[in-house]
Short mmCIF file of C-alpha atoms in Angstrom, two decimals:
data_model
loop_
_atom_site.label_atom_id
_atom_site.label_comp_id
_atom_site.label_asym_id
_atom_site.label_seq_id
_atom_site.Cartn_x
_atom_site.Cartn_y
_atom_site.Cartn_z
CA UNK U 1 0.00 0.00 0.00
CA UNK U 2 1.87 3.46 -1.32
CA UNK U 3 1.57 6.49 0.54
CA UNK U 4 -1.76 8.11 -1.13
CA UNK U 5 -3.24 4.99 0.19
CA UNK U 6 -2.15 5.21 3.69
CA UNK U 7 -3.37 9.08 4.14
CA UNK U 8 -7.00 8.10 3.30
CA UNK U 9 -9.35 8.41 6.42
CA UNK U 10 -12.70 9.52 4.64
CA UNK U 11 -14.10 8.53 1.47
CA UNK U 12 -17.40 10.26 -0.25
CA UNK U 13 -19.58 8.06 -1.95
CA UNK U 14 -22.39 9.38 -4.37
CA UNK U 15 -24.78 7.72 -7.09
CA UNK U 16 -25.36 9.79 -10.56
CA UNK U 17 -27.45 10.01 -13.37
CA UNK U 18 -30.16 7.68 -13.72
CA UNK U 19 -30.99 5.56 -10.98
CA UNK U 20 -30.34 1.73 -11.38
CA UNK U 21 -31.25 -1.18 -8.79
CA UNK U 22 -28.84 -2.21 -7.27
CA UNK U 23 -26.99 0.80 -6.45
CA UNK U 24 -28.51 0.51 -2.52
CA UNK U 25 -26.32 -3.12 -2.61
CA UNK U 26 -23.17 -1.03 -4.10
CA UNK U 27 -23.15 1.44 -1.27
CA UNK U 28 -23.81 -1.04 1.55
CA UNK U 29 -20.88 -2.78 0.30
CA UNK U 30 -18.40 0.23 -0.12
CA UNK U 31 -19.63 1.43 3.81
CA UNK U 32 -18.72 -1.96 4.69
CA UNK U 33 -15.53 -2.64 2.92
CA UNK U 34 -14.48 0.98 4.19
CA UNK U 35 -15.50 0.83 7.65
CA UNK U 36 -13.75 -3.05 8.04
CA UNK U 37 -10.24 -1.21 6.90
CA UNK U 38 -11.24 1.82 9.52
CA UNK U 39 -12.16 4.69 7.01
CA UNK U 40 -15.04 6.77 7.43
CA UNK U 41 -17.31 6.71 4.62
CA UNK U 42 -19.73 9.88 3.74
CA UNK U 43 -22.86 9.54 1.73
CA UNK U 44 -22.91 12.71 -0.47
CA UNK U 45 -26.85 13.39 -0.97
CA UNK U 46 -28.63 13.71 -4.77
CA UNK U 47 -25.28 13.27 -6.91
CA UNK U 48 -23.44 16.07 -8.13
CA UNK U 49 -25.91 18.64 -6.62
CA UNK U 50 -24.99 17.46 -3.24
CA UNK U 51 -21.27 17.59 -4.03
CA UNK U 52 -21.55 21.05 -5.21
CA UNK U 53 -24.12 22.11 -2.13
CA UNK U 54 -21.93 20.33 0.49
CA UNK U 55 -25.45 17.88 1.29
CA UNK U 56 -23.27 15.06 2.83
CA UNK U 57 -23.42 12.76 5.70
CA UNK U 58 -21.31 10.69 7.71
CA UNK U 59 -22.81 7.02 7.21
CA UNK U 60 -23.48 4.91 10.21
CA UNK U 61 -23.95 1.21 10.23
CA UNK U 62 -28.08 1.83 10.76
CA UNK U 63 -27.44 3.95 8.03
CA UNK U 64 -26.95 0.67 5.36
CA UNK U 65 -29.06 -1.53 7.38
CA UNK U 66 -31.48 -3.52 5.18
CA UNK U 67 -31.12 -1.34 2.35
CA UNK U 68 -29.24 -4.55 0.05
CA UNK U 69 -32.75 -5.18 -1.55
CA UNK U 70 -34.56 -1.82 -2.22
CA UNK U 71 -34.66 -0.42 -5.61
CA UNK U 72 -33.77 2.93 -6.39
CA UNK U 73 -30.90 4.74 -4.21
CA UNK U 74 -31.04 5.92 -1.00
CA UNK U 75 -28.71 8.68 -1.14
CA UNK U 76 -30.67 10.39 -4.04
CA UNK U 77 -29.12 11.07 -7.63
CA UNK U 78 -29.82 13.78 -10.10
CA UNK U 79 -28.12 14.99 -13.14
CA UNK U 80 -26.25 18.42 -12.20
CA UNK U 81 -25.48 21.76 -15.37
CA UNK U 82 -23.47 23.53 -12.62
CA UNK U 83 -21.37 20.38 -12.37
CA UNK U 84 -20.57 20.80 -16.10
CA UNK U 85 -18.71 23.88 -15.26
CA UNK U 86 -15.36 24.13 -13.94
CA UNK U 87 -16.80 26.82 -11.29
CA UNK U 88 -19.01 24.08 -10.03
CA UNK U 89 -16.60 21.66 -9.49
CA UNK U 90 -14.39 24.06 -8.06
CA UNK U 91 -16.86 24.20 -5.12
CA UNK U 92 -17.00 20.48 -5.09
CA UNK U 93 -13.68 19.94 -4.43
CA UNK U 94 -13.31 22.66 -1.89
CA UNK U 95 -16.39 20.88 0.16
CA UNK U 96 -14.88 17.61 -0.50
CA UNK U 97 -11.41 18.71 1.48
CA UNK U 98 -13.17 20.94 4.05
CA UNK U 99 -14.54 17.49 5.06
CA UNK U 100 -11.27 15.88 5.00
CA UNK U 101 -12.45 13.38 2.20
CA UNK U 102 -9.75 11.65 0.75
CA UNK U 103 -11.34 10.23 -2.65
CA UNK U 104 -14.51 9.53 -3.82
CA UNK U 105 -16.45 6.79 -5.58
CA UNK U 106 -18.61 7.71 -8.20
CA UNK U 107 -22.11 4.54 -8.73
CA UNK U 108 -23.13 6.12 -11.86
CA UNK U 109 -22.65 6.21 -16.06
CA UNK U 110 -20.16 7.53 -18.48
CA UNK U 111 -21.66 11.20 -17.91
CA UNK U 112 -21.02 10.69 -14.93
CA UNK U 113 -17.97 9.26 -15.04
CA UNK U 114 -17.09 12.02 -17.58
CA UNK U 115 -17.45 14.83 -14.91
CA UNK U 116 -16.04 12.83 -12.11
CA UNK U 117 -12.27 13.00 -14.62
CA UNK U 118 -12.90 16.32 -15.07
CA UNK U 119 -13.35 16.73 -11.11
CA UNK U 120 -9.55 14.58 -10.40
CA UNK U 121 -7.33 15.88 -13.34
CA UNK U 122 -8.06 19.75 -12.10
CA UNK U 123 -8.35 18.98 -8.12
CA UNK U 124 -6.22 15.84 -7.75
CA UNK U 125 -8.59 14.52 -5.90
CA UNK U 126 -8.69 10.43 -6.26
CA UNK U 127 -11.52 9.08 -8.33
CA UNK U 128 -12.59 5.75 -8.58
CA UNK U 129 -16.19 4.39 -11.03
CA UNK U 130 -18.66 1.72 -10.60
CA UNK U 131 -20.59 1.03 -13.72
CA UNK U 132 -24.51 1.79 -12.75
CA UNK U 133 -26.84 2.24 -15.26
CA UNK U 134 -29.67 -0.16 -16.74
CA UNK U 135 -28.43 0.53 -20.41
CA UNK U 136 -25.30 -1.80 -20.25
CA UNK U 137 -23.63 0.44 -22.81
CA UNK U 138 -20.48 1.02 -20.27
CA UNK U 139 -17.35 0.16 -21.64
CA UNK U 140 -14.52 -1.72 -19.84
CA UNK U 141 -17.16 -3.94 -18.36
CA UNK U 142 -19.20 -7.10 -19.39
CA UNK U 143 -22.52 -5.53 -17.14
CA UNK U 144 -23.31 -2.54 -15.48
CA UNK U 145 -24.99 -2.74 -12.04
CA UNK U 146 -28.89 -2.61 -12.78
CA UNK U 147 -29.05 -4.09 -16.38
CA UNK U 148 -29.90 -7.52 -15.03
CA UNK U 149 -32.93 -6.37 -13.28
CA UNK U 150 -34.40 -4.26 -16.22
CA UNK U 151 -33.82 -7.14 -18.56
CA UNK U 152 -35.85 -9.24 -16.05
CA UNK U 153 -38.36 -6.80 -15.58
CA UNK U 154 -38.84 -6.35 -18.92
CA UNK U 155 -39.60 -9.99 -19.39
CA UNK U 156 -42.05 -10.21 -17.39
CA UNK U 157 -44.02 -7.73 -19.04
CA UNK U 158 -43.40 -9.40 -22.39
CA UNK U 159 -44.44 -12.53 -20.82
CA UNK U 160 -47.84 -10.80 -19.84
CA UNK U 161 -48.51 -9.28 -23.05
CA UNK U 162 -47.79 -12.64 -25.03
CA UNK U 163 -50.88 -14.40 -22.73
CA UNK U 164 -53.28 -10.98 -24.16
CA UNK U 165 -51.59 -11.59 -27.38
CA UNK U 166 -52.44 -15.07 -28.02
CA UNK U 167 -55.88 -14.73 -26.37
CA UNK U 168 -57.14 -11.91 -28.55
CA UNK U 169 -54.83 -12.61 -31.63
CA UNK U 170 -52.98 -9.64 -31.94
CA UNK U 171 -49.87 -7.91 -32.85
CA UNK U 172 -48.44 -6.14 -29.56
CA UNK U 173 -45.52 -3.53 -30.06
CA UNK U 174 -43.23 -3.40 -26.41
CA UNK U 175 -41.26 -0.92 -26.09
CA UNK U 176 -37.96 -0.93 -23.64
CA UNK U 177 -35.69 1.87 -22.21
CA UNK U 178 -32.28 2.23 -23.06
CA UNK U 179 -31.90 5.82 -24.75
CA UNK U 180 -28.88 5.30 -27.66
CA UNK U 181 -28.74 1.76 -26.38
CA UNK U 182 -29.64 -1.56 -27.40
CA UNK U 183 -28.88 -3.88 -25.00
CA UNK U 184 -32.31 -4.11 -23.10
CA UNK U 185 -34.04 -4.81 -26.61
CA UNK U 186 -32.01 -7.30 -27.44
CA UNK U 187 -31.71 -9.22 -24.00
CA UNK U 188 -35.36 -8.90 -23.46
CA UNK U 189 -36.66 -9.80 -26.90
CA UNK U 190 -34.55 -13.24 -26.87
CA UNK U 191 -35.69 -14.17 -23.44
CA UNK U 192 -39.17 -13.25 -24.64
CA UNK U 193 -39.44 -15.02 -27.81
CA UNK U 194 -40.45 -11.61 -29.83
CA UNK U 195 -40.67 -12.38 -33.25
CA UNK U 196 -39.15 -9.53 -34.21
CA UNK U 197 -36.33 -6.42 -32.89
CA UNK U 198 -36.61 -3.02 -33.69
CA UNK U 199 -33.08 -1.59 -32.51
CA UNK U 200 -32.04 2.09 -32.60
CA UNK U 201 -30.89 2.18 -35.95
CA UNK U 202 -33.85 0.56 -37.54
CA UNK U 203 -36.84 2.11 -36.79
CA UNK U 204 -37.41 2.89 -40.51
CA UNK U 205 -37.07 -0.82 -42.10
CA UNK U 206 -41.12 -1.15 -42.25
CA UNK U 207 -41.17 -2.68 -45.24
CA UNK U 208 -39.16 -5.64 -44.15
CA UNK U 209 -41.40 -5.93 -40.53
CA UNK U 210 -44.66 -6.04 -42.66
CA UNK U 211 -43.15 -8.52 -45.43
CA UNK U 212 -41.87 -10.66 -42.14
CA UNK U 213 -45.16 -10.18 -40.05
CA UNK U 214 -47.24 -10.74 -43.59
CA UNK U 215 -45.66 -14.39 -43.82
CA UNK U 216 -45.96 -15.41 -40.28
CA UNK U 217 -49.73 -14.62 -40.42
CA UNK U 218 -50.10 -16.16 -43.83
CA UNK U 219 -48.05 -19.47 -42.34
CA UNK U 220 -51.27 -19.66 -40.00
CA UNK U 221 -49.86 -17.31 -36.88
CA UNK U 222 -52.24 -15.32 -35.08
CA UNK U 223 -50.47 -12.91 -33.07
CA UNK U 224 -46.77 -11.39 -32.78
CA UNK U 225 -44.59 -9.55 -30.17
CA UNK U 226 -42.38 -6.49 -31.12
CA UNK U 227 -39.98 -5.68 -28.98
CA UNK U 228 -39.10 -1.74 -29.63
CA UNK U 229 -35.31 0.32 -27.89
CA UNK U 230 -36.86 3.57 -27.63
CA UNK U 231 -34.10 5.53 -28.35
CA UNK U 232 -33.97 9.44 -28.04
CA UNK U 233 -37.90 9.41 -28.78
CA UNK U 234 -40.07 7.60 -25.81
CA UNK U 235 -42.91 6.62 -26.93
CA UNK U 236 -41.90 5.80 -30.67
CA UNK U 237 -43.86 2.44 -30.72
CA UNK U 238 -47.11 4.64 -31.39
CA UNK U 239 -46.07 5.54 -34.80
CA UNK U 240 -44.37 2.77 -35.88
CA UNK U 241 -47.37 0.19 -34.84
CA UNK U 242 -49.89 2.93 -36.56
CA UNK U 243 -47.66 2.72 -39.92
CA UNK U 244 -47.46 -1.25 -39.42
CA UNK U 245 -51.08 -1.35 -39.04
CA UNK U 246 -52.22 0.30 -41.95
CA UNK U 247 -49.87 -1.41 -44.21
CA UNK U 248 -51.12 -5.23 -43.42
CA UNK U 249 -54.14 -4.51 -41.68
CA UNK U 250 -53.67 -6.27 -38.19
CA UNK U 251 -54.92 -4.91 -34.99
CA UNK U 252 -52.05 -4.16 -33.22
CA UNK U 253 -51.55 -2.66 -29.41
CA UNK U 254 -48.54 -0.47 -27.82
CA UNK U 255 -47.14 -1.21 -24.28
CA UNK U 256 -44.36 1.36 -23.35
CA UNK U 257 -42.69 -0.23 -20.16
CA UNK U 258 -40.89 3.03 -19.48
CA UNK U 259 -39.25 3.51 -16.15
CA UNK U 260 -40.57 0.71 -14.56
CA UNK U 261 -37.24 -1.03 -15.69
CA UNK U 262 -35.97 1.30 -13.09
CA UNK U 263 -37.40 0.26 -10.23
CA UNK U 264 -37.76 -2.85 -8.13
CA UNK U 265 -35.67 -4.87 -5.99
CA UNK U 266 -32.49 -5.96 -7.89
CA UNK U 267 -31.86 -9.68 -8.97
CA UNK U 268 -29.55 -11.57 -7.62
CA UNK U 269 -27.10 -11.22 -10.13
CA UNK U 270 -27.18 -7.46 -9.95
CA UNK U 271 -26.33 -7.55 -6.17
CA UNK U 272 -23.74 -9.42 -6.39
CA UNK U 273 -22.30 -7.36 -8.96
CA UNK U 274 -22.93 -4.30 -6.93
CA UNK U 275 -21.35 -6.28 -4.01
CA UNK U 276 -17.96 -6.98 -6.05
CA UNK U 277 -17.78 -3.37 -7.44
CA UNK U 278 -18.53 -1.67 -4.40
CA UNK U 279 -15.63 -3.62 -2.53
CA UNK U 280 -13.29 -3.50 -5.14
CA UNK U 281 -13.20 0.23 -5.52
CA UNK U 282 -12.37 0.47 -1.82
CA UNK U 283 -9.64 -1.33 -2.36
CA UNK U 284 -8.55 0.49 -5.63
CA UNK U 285 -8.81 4.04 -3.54
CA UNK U 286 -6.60 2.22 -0.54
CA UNK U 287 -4.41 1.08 -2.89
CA UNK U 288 -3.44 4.88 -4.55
CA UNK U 289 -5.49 4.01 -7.26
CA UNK U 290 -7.07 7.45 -8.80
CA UNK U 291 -9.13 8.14 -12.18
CA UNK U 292 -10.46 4.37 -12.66
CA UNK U 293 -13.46 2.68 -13.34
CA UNK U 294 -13.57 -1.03 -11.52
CA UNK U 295 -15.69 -3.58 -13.70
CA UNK U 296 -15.95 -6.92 -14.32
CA UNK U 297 -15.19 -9.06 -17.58
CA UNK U 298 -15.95 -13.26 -17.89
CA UNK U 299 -15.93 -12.61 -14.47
CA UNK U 300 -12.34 -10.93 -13.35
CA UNK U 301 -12.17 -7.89 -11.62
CA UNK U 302 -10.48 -5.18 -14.21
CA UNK U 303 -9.45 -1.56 -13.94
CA UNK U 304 -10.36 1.05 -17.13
CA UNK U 305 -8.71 4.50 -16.88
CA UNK U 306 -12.15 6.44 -16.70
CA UNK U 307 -11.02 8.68 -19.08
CA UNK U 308 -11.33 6.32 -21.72
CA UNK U 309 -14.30 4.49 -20.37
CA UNK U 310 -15.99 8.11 -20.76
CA UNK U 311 -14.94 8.43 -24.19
CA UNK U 312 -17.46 6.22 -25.88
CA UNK U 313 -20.62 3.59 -25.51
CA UNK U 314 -20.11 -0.07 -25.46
CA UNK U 315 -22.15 -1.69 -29.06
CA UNK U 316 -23.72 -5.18 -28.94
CA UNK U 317 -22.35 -8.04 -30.36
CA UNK U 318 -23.82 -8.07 -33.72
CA UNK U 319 -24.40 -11.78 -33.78
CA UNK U 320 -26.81 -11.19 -30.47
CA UNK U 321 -29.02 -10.07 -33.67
CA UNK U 322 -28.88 -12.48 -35.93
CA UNK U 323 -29.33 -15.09 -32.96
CA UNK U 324 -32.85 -13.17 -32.89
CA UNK U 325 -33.95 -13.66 -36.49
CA UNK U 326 -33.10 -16.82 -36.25
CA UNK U 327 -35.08 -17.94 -33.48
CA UNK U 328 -37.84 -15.51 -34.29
CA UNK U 329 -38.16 -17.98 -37.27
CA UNK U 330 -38.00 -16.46 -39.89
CA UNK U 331 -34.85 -17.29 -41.66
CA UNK U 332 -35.01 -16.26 -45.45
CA UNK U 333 -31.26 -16.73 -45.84
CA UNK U 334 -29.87 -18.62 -42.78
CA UNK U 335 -26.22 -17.86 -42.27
CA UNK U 336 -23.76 -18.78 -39.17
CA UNK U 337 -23.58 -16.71 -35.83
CA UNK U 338 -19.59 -17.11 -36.08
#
């Protein structure tokens, strides 16, 4: 252990952006892994905001109590302009050393991640990231905390809407979260069965939806599931099922899950994530580690400088889509996953 390492007493920790299940199990296990090597840990109030309005709390061990399977965050989150500017996280910084905090661990995505650099590389204060965010799109790391639950969530909804589907015979449009990503879609719509994907970057291929939903109805199927990523327009699935519907002349229905992905008590898998993460970074701050993000991939603990990992969004694998055509069966010209 160097000597950065050594002079840490306090460490913040905050959650950012969009809230993410999970994140209660990441911050029970940094207040634990913290406390265990005697450093204080402080719970720093609605994200950014709090940083910048000094809204932060010394965490007790009530304070983490029964917290591992609630949805949502306790400490708050918000997305923060004045953070954006370097006279905001001027004040940050000064309220993070007035309190003697020694580095800080940011539960969040790569915006947040983004203005947690900025906050190290003009304060030197250490910085450490834990991937957070239901959209999966964070790279360095084979799952963000949260993703897990949405996908499952998700599910079950598309589960629901199949028994309607079947029932009344008809064409049912679902559409997930997941802003510019697809990961949610494509998780979802496998698990699902949906007979067909509409990703970001194809919400305008209706001709090739109603040729495909044309010849499953005229091979004797009654009723269809389309999974739909939402993308920068919520609520898309309305238009698209309305141009769908007039072209082949199938009564169709819209379900917009929205951010019930959000919410709920985490999986399994997401809290043992969150557990992993959360302890990890602890150890990454004790050990004089400073601007990383701590994530996991085929199940090893890695470190990403969070400067990169802020740079860009992790992409599906492009075969995850082609394992969906396939299975949605409808294969026109079958060719390998590999």
């Amino acid at each position: 252990m160097d000597t950065m390492g050594e002079q840490i007493q306090r460490i913040g920790v905050l959650t950012s952006g969009g809230d993410a299940a999970g994140m209660n199990a990441c911050i029970r296990a940094v207040y634990r892994a913290a406390t265990s090597a005697g450093v204080q840990v402080y719970g720093i109030r609605n994200g950014f905001t709090g940083l910048i309005n000094g809204d932060m709390v010394l965490l007790e061990r009530k304070d983490v109590a029964n917290i591992i399977h609630l949805g949502g965050t306790v400490l708050g989150t918000s997305r923060s302009e004045e953070f954006k500017t370097e006279q905001g996280r001027e004040i940050a910084a000064h309220n993070l050393r007035k309190n003697d905090i020694g580095g800080l661990i940011i539960i969040g995505g790569d915006g947040s991640f983004k203005g947690g650099h900025y906050l190290s590389e003009e304060s030197g204060i250490p910085i450490v990231g834990i991937p957070g965010t239901i959209d999966n799109d964070i790279i360095g790391t084979d799952f963000s905390i949260g993703f897990d639950t949405a996908v499952n969530i998700a599910l079950a909804s598309i589960d629901r809407v199949r028994d309607t589907a079947i029932s009344h015979g008809r064409l049912f449009f679902v559409e997930v979260m997941g802003h510019s990503s697809d990961f949610i879609a494509l998780e979802s719509g496998i698990a699902g069965g949906a007979e067909h994907l509409i990703l970001h970057d194809s919400h305008n291929e209706i001709d090739y939806l109603c040729e495909k939903l044309q010849t499953m109805f005229a091979q004797g199927k009654r009723h269809a599931i389309v999974v739909v990523a939402e993308g920068s327009h919520p609520g898309c699935s309305f238009g698209l099922a309305r141009k769908v519907t007039e072209r082949i002349l199938v009564e169709s229905r819209v379900c917009v899950l929205g951010h019930t992905q959000r919410g709920g008590s985490p999986t399994a898998r997401d809290r043992v994530l969150a557990a992993k993460l959360g302890v990890c970074a602890v150890l990454a701050l004790m050990d004089g580690n400073n601007g990383i993000m701590v994530g996991e991939i085929k199940h090893d603990i890695v470190y990403r400088p969070i400067s990169e990992v802020a740079s860009g969004h992790r992409v599906p694998d492009s075969r995850m889509t082609r394992l969906s055509e396939i299975l949605s069966g409808y294969t026109p010209s079958l060719s390998p996953l590999s």
